[in-house]
Amino acid sequence: MNIKTYDEISVVDLHDASKIYDVLNDLEDCFYFDRYDNAQNSDELRMAYAEKLAKNAHVITAFYEEKPIGCWGVYMNNQVEGYMYATYCAVRPDLGISGGIALLKMFSYGVEIAKQNNMMDYILKVETRKDNVKAQRMCENLGIHYKGEEASENSIYMEGKFSELAKAVEVFSSKYAKRTKKLDNHLL
């Protein structure tokens, strides 16, 4: 994929189960779907998961040329406890620097949703696989840290204030904008 500018990536919040199902299937190489892939009725289970996401989460999805290149599922509906939960986040592995730009655009979109709903002081709790060092490092860079809580046998929870994520996204977006400008000037 040859994404040249930040503006070529569009981001939307999906709430239609069939569209979410299609995105999850298009990006299935980016996810760990152990519980679905080994089941005889995996399509039904994936659709049930898509329906749950459509009903309860924000499925913030990045597109390039109308094809999904990344998505971030966030439950922002637990206002009583002051937590929001990121159930997954993935971008296509072949994107290179454009994958980072897609992540930043999705996170920026999530920050806007949180601002609109007065949730910036909430804690973002992220579940990640124990062996997914890349995701853990990304979380650490965004102010989301491991606090010693196990989510399951194979995964951990990491958490941090959503406002810290917003600050990190702003800093990284500024760095990407400068880097992209240099690249654009170099190509001209």
JSON list of C-alpha atoms in Angstrom, two decimals:
[
{"chain": "A", "resi": 1, "resn": "MET", "atom": "CA", "xyz": [0.00, 0.00, 0.00]},
{"chain": "A", "resi": 2, "resn": "ASN", "atom": "CA", "xyz": [1.36, 3.39, -0.95]},
{"chain": "A", "resi": 3, "resn": "ILE", "atom": "CA", "xyz": [-0.30, 5.94, 1.32]},
{"chain": "A", "resi": 4, "resn": "LYS", "atom": "CA", "xyz": [1.31, 9.30, 0.64]},
{"chain": "A", "resi": 5, "resn": "THR", "atom": "CA", "xyz": [-0.53, 11.73, 2.92]},
{"chain": "A", "resi": 6, "resn": "TYR", "atom": "CA", "xyz": [-2.32, 11.85, 6.25]},
{"chain": "A", "resi": 7, "resn": "ASP", "atom": "CA", "xyz": [-5.53, 12.97, 4.55]},
{"chain": "A", "resi": 8, "resn": "GLU", "atom": "CA", "xyz": [-5.78, 9.83, 2.44]},
{"chain": "A", "resi": 9, "resn": "ILE", "atom": "CA", "xyz": [-6.79, 7.87, 5.54]},
{"chain": "A", "resi": 10, "resn": "SER", "atom": "CA", "xyz": [-10.40, 8.33, 6.63]},
{"chain": "A", "resi": 11, "resn": "VAL", "atom": "CA", "xyz": [-11.74, 7.30, 10.04]},
{"chain": "A", "resi": 12, "resn": "VAL", "atom": "CA", "xyz": [-15.31, 6.43, 11.01]},
{"chain": "A", "resi": 13, "resn": "ASP", "atom": "CA", "xyz": [-17.07, 4.99, 14.05]},
{"chain": "A", "resi": 14, "resn": "LEU", "atom": "CA", "xyz": [-18.96, 1.87, 12.92]},
{"chain": "A", "resi": 15, "resn": "HIS", "atom": "CA", "xyz": [-22.19, 0.83, 14.64]},
{"chain": "A", "resi": 16, "resn": "ASP", "atom": "CA", "xyz": [-23.56, -1.59, 12.04]},
{"chain": "A", "resi": 17, "resn": "ALA", "atom": "CA", "xyz": [-22.91, -5.23, 13.01]},
{"chain": "A", "resi": 18, "resn": "SER", "atom": "CA", "xyz": [-22.59, -6.47, 9.42]},
{"chain": "A", "resi": 19, "resn": "LYS", "atom": "CA", "xyz": [-20.02, -3.77, 8.58]},
{"chain": "A", "resi": 20, "resn": "ILE", "atom": "CA", "xyz": [-18.10, -4.53, 11.78]},
{"chain": "A", "resi": 21, "resn": "TYR", "atom": "CA", "xyz": [-18.18, -8.23, 10.91]},
{"chain": "A", "resi": 22, "resn": "ASP", "atom": "CA", "xyz": [-16.76, -7.45, 7.44]},
{"chain": "A", "resi": 23, "resn": "VAL", "atom": "CA", "xyz": [-13.98, -5.29, 8.92]},
{"chain": "A", "resi": 24, "resn": "LEU", "atom": "CA", "xyz": [-13.05, -7.96, 11.46]},
{"chain": "A", "resi": 25, "resn": "ASN", "atom": "CA", "xyz": [-12.86, -10.52, 8.67]},
{"chain": "A", "resi": 26, "resn": "ASP", "atom": "CA", "xyz": [-10.87, -8.19, 6.37]},
{"chain": "A", "resi": 27, "resn": "LEU", "atom": "CA", "xyz": [-8.36, -7.59, 9.17]},
{"chain": "A", "resi": 28, "resn": "GLU", "atom": "CA", "xyz": [-8.43, -11.09, 10.67]},
{"chain": "A", "resi": 29, "resn": "ASP", "atom": "CA", "xyz": [-4.66, -11.53, 10.22]},
{"chain": "A", "resi": 30, "resn": "CYS", "atom": "CA", "xyz": [-4.18, -8.62, 12.63]},
{"chain": "A", "resi": 31, "resn": "PHE", "atom": "CA", "xyz": [-6.21, -10.16, 15.47]},
{"chain": "A", "resi": 32, "resn": "TYR", "atom": "CA", "xyz": [-6.05, -13.10, 17.84]},
{"chain": "A", "resi": 33, "resn": "PHE", "atom": "CA", "xyz": [-9.38, -14.85, 17.33]},
{"chain": "A", "resi": 34, "resn": "ASP", "atom": "CA", "xyz": [-8.45, -18.13, 19.02]},
{"chain": "A", "resi": 35, "resn": "ARG", "atom": "CA", "xyz": [-11.87, -18.68, 20.53]},
{"chain": "A", "resi": 36, "resn": "TYR", "atom": "CA", "xyz": [-13.57, -18.20, 17.17]},
{"chain": "A", "resi": 37, "resn": "ASP", "atom": "CA", "xyz": [-11.22, -19.86, 14.73]},
{"chain": "A", "resi": 38, "resn": "ASN", "atom": "CA", "xyz": [-11.24, -23.24, 16.43]},
{"chain": "A", "resi": 39, "resn": "ALA", "atom": "CA", "xyz": [-15.01, -23.41, 16.90]},
{"chain": "A", "resi": 40, "resn": "GLN", "atom": "CA", "xyz": [-17.24, -25.22, 14.44]},
{"chain": "A", "resi": 41, "resn": "ASN", "atom": "CA", "xyz": [-19.61, -22.24, 14.36]},
{"chain": "A", "resi": 42, "resn": "SER", "atom": "CA", "xyz": [-16.88, -19.56, 14.11]},
{"chain": "A", "resi": 43, "resn": "ASP", "atom": "CA", "xyz": [-18.87, -17.38, 11.66]},
{"chain": "A", "resi": 44, "resn": "GLU", "atom": "CA", "xyz": [-21.81, -17.29, 14.06]},
{"chain": "A", "resi": 45, "resn": "LEU", "atom": "CA", "xyz": [-19.54, -16.45, 16.98]},
{"chain": "A", "resi": 46, "resn": "ARG", "atom": "CA", "xyz": [-17.84, -13.65, 15.03]},
{"chain": "A", "resi": 47, "resn": "MET", "atom": "CA", "xyz": [-21.23, -12.22, 14.07]},
{"chain": "A", "resi": 48, "resn": "ALA", "atom": "CA", "xyz": [-22.35, -12.37, 17.70]},
{"chain": "A", "resi": 49, "resn": "TYR", "atom": "CA", "xyz": [-19.17, -10.51, 18.67]},
{"chain": "A", "resi": 50, "resn": "ALA", "atom": "CA", "xyz": [-19.79, -7.91, 15.94]},
{"chain": "A", "resi": 51, "resn": "GLU", "atom": "CA", "xyz": [-23.35, -7.44, 17.24]},
{"chain": "A", "resi": 52, "resn": "LYS", "atom": "CA", "xyz": [-22.05, -6.98, 20.80]},
{"chain": "A", "resi": 53, "resn": "LEU", "atom": "CA", "xyz": [-19.56, -4.37, 19.57]},
{"chain": "A", "resi": 54, "resn": "ALA", "atom": "CA", "xyz": [-22.22, -2.58, 17.50]},
{"chain": "A", "resi": 55, "resn": "LYS", "atom": "CA", "xyz": [-24.49, -2.35, 20.53]},
{"chain": "A", "resi": 56, "resn": "ASN", "atom": "CA", "xyz": [-21.95, -1.44, 23.22]},
{"chain": "A", "resi": 57, "resn": "ALA", "atom": "CA", "xyz": [-18.70, -0.09, 21.74]},
{"chain": "A", "resi": 58, "resn": "HIS", "atom": "CA", "xyz": [-17.15, 2.42, 19.44]},
{"chain": "A", "resi": 59, "resn": "VAL", "atom": "CA", "xyz": [-15.51, 0.58, 16.56]},
{"chain": "A", "resi": 60, "resn": "ILE", "atom": "CA", "xyz": [-13.21, 3.30, 15.28]},
{"chain": "A", "resi": 61, "resn": "THR", "atom": "CA", "xyz": [-12.06, 2.16, 11.85]},
{"chain": "A", "resi": 62, "resn": "ALA", "atom": "CA", "xyz": [-9.42, 3.57, 9.48]},
{"chain": "A", "resi": 63, "resn": "PHE", "atom": "CA", "xyz": [-9.92, 3.23, 5.72]},
{"chain": "A", "resi": 64, "resn": "TYR", "atom": "CA", "xyz": [-7.68, 3.80, 2.74]},
{"chain": "A", "resi": 65, "resn": "GLU", "atom": "CA", "xyz": [-9.32, 3.74, -0.68]},
{"chain": "A", "resi": 66, "resn": "GLU", "atom": "CA", "xyz": [-12.48, 2.38, 1.00]},
{"chain": "A", "resi": 67, "resn": "LYS", "atom": "CA", "xyz": [-10.60, -0.65, 2.38]},
{"chain": "A", "resi": 68, "resn": "PRO", "atom": "CA", "xyz": [-10.18, -1.11, 6.14]},
{"chain": "A", "resi": 69, "resn": "ILE", "atom": "CA", "xyz": [-6.57, -0.78, 7.26]},
{"chain": "A", "resi": 70, "resn": "GLY", "atom": "CA", "xyz": [-7.11, -0.68, 11.01]},
{"chain": "A", "resi": 71, "resn": "CYS", "atom": "CA", "xyz": [-9.66, -0.57, 13.78]},
{"chain": "A", "resi": 72, "resn": "TRP", "atom": "CA", "xyz": [-9.93, 0.10, 17.49]},
{"chain": "A", "resi": 73, "resn": "GLY", "atom": "CA", "xyz": [-12.77, -1.26, 19.61]},
{"chain": "A", "resi": 74, "resn": "VAL", "atom": "CA", "xyz": [-13.45, 0.79, 22.76]},
{"chain": "A", "resi": 75, "resn": "TYR", "atom": "CA", "xyz": [-16.23, 0.36, 25.28]},
{"chain": "A", "resi": 76, "resn": "MET", "atom": "CA", "xyz": [-16.93, 3.90, 26.54]},
{"chain": "A", "resi": 77, "resn": "ASN", "atom": "CA", "xyz": [-20.16, 3.06, 28.31]},
{"chain": "A", "resi": 78, "resn": "ASN", "atom": "CA", "xyz": [-19.04, 2.28, 31.86]},
{"chain": "A", "resi": 79, "resn": "GLN", "atom": "CA", "xyz": [-19.57, 5.75, 33.28]},
{"chain": "A", "resi": 80, "resn": "VAL", "atom": "CA", "xyz": [-20.34, 4.59, 36.83]},
{"chain": "A", "resi": 81, "resn": "GLU", "atom": "CA", "xyz": [-16.86, 3.23, 37.50]},
{"chain": "A", "resi": 82, "resn": "GLY", "atom": "CA", "xyz": [-14.97, 5.80, 35.41]},
{"chain": "A", "resi": 83, "resn": "TYR", "atom": "CA", "xyz": [-13.41, 3.20, 33.13]},
{"chain": "A", "resi": 84, "resn": "MET", "atom": "CA", "xyz": [-13.42, 2.60, 29.41]},
{"chain": "A", "resi": 85, "resn": "TYR", "atom": "CA", "xyz": [-12.12, -0.63, 27.91]},
{"chain": "A", "resi": 86, "resn": "ALA", "atom": "CA", "xyz": [-10.14, -1.14, 24.71]},
{"chain": "A", "resi": 87, "resn": "THR", "atom": "CA", "xyz": [-11.00, -4.62, 23.58]},
{"chain": "A", "resi": 88, "resn": "TYR", "atom": "CA", "xyz": [-8.69, -4.63, 20.55]},
{"chain": "A", "resi": 89, "resn": "CYS", "atom": "CA", "xyz": [-6.60, -2.41, 18.33]},
{"chain": "A", "resi": 90, "resn": "ALA", "atom": "CA", "xyz": [-5.01, -3.47, 15.08]},
{"chain": "A", "resi": 91, "resn": "VAL", "atom": "CA", "xyz": [-3.55, -2.14, 11.85]},
{"chain": "A", "resi": 92, "resn": "ARG", "atom": "CA", "xyz": [-2.38, -3.99, 8.78]},
{"chain": "A", "resi": 93, "resn": "PRO", "atom": "CA", "xyz": [1.24, -5.05, 9.33]},
{"chain": "A", "resi": 94, "resn": "ASP", "atom": "CA", "xyz": [2.31, -4.09, 5.79]},
{"chain": "A", "resi": 95, "resn": "LEU", "atom": "CA", "xyz": [1.66, -0.35, 6.26]},
{"chain": "A", "resi": 96, "resn": "GLY", "atom": "CA", "xyz": [4.99, 0.73, 7.72]},
{"chain": "A", "resi": 97, "resn": "ILE", "atom": "CA", "xyz": [4.89, 4.39, 8.84]},
{"chain": "A", "resi": 98, "resn": "SER", "atom": "CA", "xyz": [1.35, 4.64, 7.47]},
{"chain": "A", "resi": 99, "resn": "GLY", "atom": "CA", "xyz": [0.26, 2.16, 10.16]},
{"chain": "A", "resi": 100, "resn": "GLY", "atom": "CA", "xyz": [1.39, 4.62, 12.81]},
{"chain": "A", "resi": 101, "resn": "ILE", "atom": "CA", "xyz": [-0.52, 7.39, 11.07]},
{"chain": "A", "resi": 102, "resn": "ALA", "atom": "CA", "xyz": [-3.66, 5.21, 10.95]},
{"chain": "A", "resi": 103, "resn": "LEU", "atom": "CA", "xyz": [-3.30, 4.49, 14.69]},
{"chain": "A", "resi": 104, "resn": "LEU", "atom": "CA", "xyz": [-2.92, 8.17, 15.48]},
{"chain": "A", "resi": 105, "resn": "LYS", "atom": "CA", "xyz": [-5.98, 9.07, 13.42]},
{"chain": "A", "resi": 106, "resn": "MET", "atom": "CA", "xyz": [-8.04, 6.38, 15.18]},
{"chain": "A", "resi": 107, "resn": "PHE", "atom": "CA", "xyz": [-6.79, 7.48, 18.63]},
{"chain": "A", "resi": 108, "resn": "SER", "atom": "CA", "xyz": [-7.49, 11.14, 17.78]},
{"chain": "A", "resi": 109, "resn": "TYR", "atom": "CA", "xyz": [-11.03, 10.19, 16.79]},
{"chain": "A", "resi": 110, "resn": "GLY", "atom": "CA", "xyz": [-11.43, 8.35, 20.11]},
{"chain": "A", "resi": 111, "resn": "VAL", "atom": "CA", "xyz": [-10.15, 11.39, 21.99]},
{"chain": "A", "resi": 112, "resn": "GLU", "atom": "CA", "xyz": [-12.83, 13.54, 20.30]},
{"chain": "A", "resi": 113, "resn": "ILE", "atom": "CA", "xyz": [-15.54, 11.05, 21.36]},
{"chain": "A", "resi": 114, "resn": "ALA", "atom": "CA", "xyz": [-14.22, 11.08, 24.93]},
{"chain": "A", "resi": 115, "resn": "LYS", "atom": "CA", "xyz": [-14.17, 14.91, 24.97]},
{"chain": "A", "resi": 116, "resn": "GLN", "atom": "CA", "xyz": [-17.75, 15.09, 23.69]},
{"chain": "A", "resi": 117, "resn": "ASN", "atom": "CA", "xyz": [-18.84, 12.72, 26.48]},
{"chain": "A", "resi": 118, "resn": "ASN", "atom": "CA", "xyz": [-16.78, 14.33, 29.29]},
{"chain": "A", "resi": 119, "resn": "MET", "atom": "CA", "xyz": [-14.67, 11.20, 29.73]},
{"chain": "A", "resi": 120, "resn": "MET", "atom": "CA", "xyz": [-11.14, 12.61, 29.53]},
{"chain": "A", "resi": 121, "resn": "ASP", "atom": "CA", "xyz": [-10.44, 11.81, 33.21]},
{"chain": "A", "resi": 122, "resn": "TYR", "atom": "CA", "xyz": [-11.58, 8.22, 32.83]},
{"chain": "A", "resi": 123, "resn": "ILE", "atom": "CA", "xyz": [-9.15, 5.33, 33.02]},
{"chain": "A", "resi": 124, "resn": "LEU", "atom": "CA", "xyz": [-8.54, 3.47, 29.75]},
{"chain": "A", "resi": 125, "resn": "LYS", "atom": "CA", "xyz": [-8.05, -0.21, 30.43]},
{"chain": "A", "resi": 126, "resn": "VAL", "atom": "CA", "xyz": [-6.40, -2.15, 27.60]},
{"chain": "A", "resi": 127, "resn": "GLU", "atom": "CA", "xyz": [-6.35, -5.92, 27.34]},
{"chain": "A", "resi": 128, "resn": "THR", "atom": "CA", "xyz": [-3.35, -7.29, 25.46]},
{"chain": "A", "resi": 129, "resn": "ARG", "atom": "CA", "xyz": [-1.79, -10.68, 24.95]},
{"chain": "A", "resi": 130, "resn": "LYS", "atom": "CA", "xyz": [1.13, -11.48, 27.23]},
{"chain": "A", "resi": 131, "resn": "ASP", "atom": "CA", "xyz": [3.28, -12.29, 24.21]},
{"chain": "A", "resi": 132, "resn": "ASN", "atom": "CA", "xyz": [2.33, -9.14, 22.26]},
{"chain": "A", "resi": 133, "resn": "VAL", "atom": "CA", "xyz": [5.37, -7.09, 23.23]},
{"chain": "A", "resi": 134, "resn": "LYS", "atom": "CA", "xyz": [4.82, -4.63, 20.36]},
{"chain": "A", "resi": 135, "resn": "ALA", "atom": "CA", "xyz": [1.35, -3.68, 21.65]},
{"chain": "A", "resi": 136, "resn": "GLN", "atom": "CA", "xyz": [2.65, -3.40, 25.21]},
{"chain": "A", "resi": 137, "resn": "ARG", "atom": "CA", "xyz": [5.45, -1.09, 24.09]},
{"chain": "A", "resi": 138, "resn": "MET", "atom": "CA", "xyz": [2.95, 1.04, 22.13]},
{"chain": "A", "resi": 139, "resn": "CYS", "atom": "CA", "xyz": [0.75, 1.30, 25.24]},
{"chain": "A", "resi": 140, "resn": "GLU", "atom": "CA", "xyz": [3.72, 2.34, 27.39]},
{"chain": "A", "resi": 141, "resn": "ASN", "atom": "CA", "xyz": [4.60, 5.08, 24.87]},
{"chain": "A", "resi": 142, "resn": "LEU", "atom": "CA", "xyz": [1.01, 6.32, 25.11]},
{"chain": "A", "resi": 143, "resn": "GLY", "atom": "CA", "xyz": [0.95, 6.49, 28.92]},
{"chain": "A", "resi": 144, "resn": "ILE", "atom": "CA", "xyz": [-0.85, 3.18, 29.46]},
{"chain": "A", "resi": 145, "resn": "HIS", "atom": "CA", "xyz": [1.02, 0.90, 31.88]},
{"chain": "A", "resi": 146, "resn": "TYR", "atom": "CA", "xyz": [0.88, -2.65, 33.23]},
{"chain": "A", "resi": 147, "resn": "LYS", "atom": "CA", "xyz": [-0.35, -2.58, 36.84]},
{"chain": "A", "resi": 148, "resn": "GLY", "atom": "CA", "xyz": [0.02, -6.30, 37.57]},
{"chain": "A", "resi": 149, "resn": "GLU", "atom": "CA", "xyz": [-3.54, -7.37, 36.73]},
{"chain": "A", "resi": 150, "resn": "GLU", "atom": "CA", "xyz": [-4.04, -10.52, 34.69]},
{"chain": "A", "resi": 151, "resn": "ALA", "atom": "CA", "xyz": [-7.00, -10.51, 32.28]},
{"chain": "A", "resi": 152, "resn": "SER", "atom": "CA", "xyz": [-6.76, -14.23, 31.51]},
{"chain": "A", "resi": 153, "resn": "GLU", "atom": "CA", "xyz": [-4.23, -17.00, 31.21]},
{"chain": "A", "resi": 154, "resn": "ASN", "atom": "CA", "xyz": [-2.93, -15.43, 27.98]},
{"chain": "A", "resi": 155, "resn": "SER", "atom": "CA", "xyz": [-3.50, -11.71, 28.49]},
{"chain": "A", "resi": 156, "resn": "ILE", "atom": "CA", "xyz": [-2.90, -8.78, 30.83]},
{"chain": "A", "resi": 157, "resn": "TYR", "atom": "CA", "xyz": [-4.56, -5.45, 31.53]},
{"chain": "A", "resi": 158, "resn": "MET", "atom": "CA", "xyz": [-2.72, -2.18, 31.07]},
{"chain": "A", "resi": 159, "resn": "GLU", "atom": "CA", "xyz": [-4.24, 1.13, 32.10]},
{"chain": "A", "resi": 160, "resn": "GLY", "atom": "CA", "xyz": [-3.80, 4.87, 32.16]},
{"chain": "A", "resi": 161, "resn": "LYS", "atom": "CA", "xyz": [-5.80, 8.07, 32.20]},
{"chain": "A", "resi": 162, "resn": "PHE", "atom": "CA", "xyz": [-7.43, 8.80, 28.88]},
{"chain": "A", "resi": 163, "resn": "SER", "atom": "CA", "xyz": [-6.15, 12.38, 29.16]},
{"chain": "A", "resi": 164, "resn": "GLU", "atom": "CA", "xyz": [-2.58, 10.99, 29.11]},
{"chain": "A", "resi": 165, "resn": "LEU", "atom": "CA", "xyz": [-3.37, 9.11, 25.90]},
{"chain": "A", "resi": 166, "resn": "ALA", "atom": "CA", "xyz": [-4.70, 12.38, 24.45]},
{"chain": "A", "resi": 167, "resn": "LYS", "atom": "CA", "xyz": [-1.44, 14.21, 25.31]},
{"chain": "A", "resi": 168, "resn": "ALA", "atom": "CA", "xyz": [0.68, 11.45, 23.80]},
{"chain": "A", "resi": 169, "resn": "VAL", "atom": "CA", "xyz": [-1.44, 11.41, 20.63]},
{"chain": "A", "resi": 170, "resn": "GLU", "atom": "CA", "xyz": [-0.97, 15.17, 20.28]},
{"chain": "A", "resi": 171, "resn": "VAL", "atom": "CA", "xyz": [2.82, 14.87, 20.65]},
{"chain": "A", "resi": 172, "resn": "PHE", "atom": "CA", "xyz": [3.10, 11.94, 18.22]},
{"chain": "A", "resi": 173, "resn": "SER", "atom": "CA", "xyz": [0.75, 13.61, 15.72]},
{"chain": "A", "resi": 174, "resn": "SER", "atom": "CA", "xyz": [2.99, 16.69, 15.72]},
{"chain": "A", "resi": 175, "resn": "LYS", "atom": "CA", "xyz": [6.08, 14.53, 15.13]},
{"chain": "A", "resi": 176, "resn": "TYR", "atom": "CA", "xyz": [4.36, 12.65, 12.27]},
{"chain": "A", "resi": 177, "resn": "ALA", "atom": "CA", "xyz": [3.22, 15.92, 10.71]},
{"chain": "A", "resi": 178, "resn": "LYS", "atom": "CA", "xyz": [6.81, 17.21, 10.70]},
{"chain": "A", "resi": 179, "resn": "ARG", "atom": "CA", "xyz": [8.17, 13.92, 9.35]},
{"chain": "A", "resi": 180, "resn": "THR", "atom": "CA", "xyz": [5.49, 13.75, 6.66]},
{"chain": "A", "resi": 181, "resn": "LYS", "atom": "CA", "xyz": [6.17, 17.34, 5.62]},
{"chain": "A", "resi": 182, "resn": "LYS", "atom": "CA", "xyz": [9.87, 16.55, 5.25]},
{"chain": "A", "resi": 183, "resn": "LEU", "atom": "CA", "xyz": [9.05, 13.48, 3.18]},
{"chain": "A", "resi": 184, "resn": "ASP", "atom": "CA", "xyz": [6.63, 15.44, 0.99]},
{"chain": "A", "resi": 185, "resn": "ASN", "atom": "CA", "xyz": [9.22, 18.20, 0.43]},
{"chain": "A", "resi": 186, "resn": "HIS", "atom": "CA", "xyz": [11.87, 15.61, -0.38]},
{"chain": "A", "resi": 187, "resn": "LEU", "atom": "CA", "xyz": [9.61, 13.95, -2.97]},
{"chain": "A", "resi": 188, "resn": "LEU", "atom": "CA", "xyz": [8.90, 17.27, -4.70]}
]
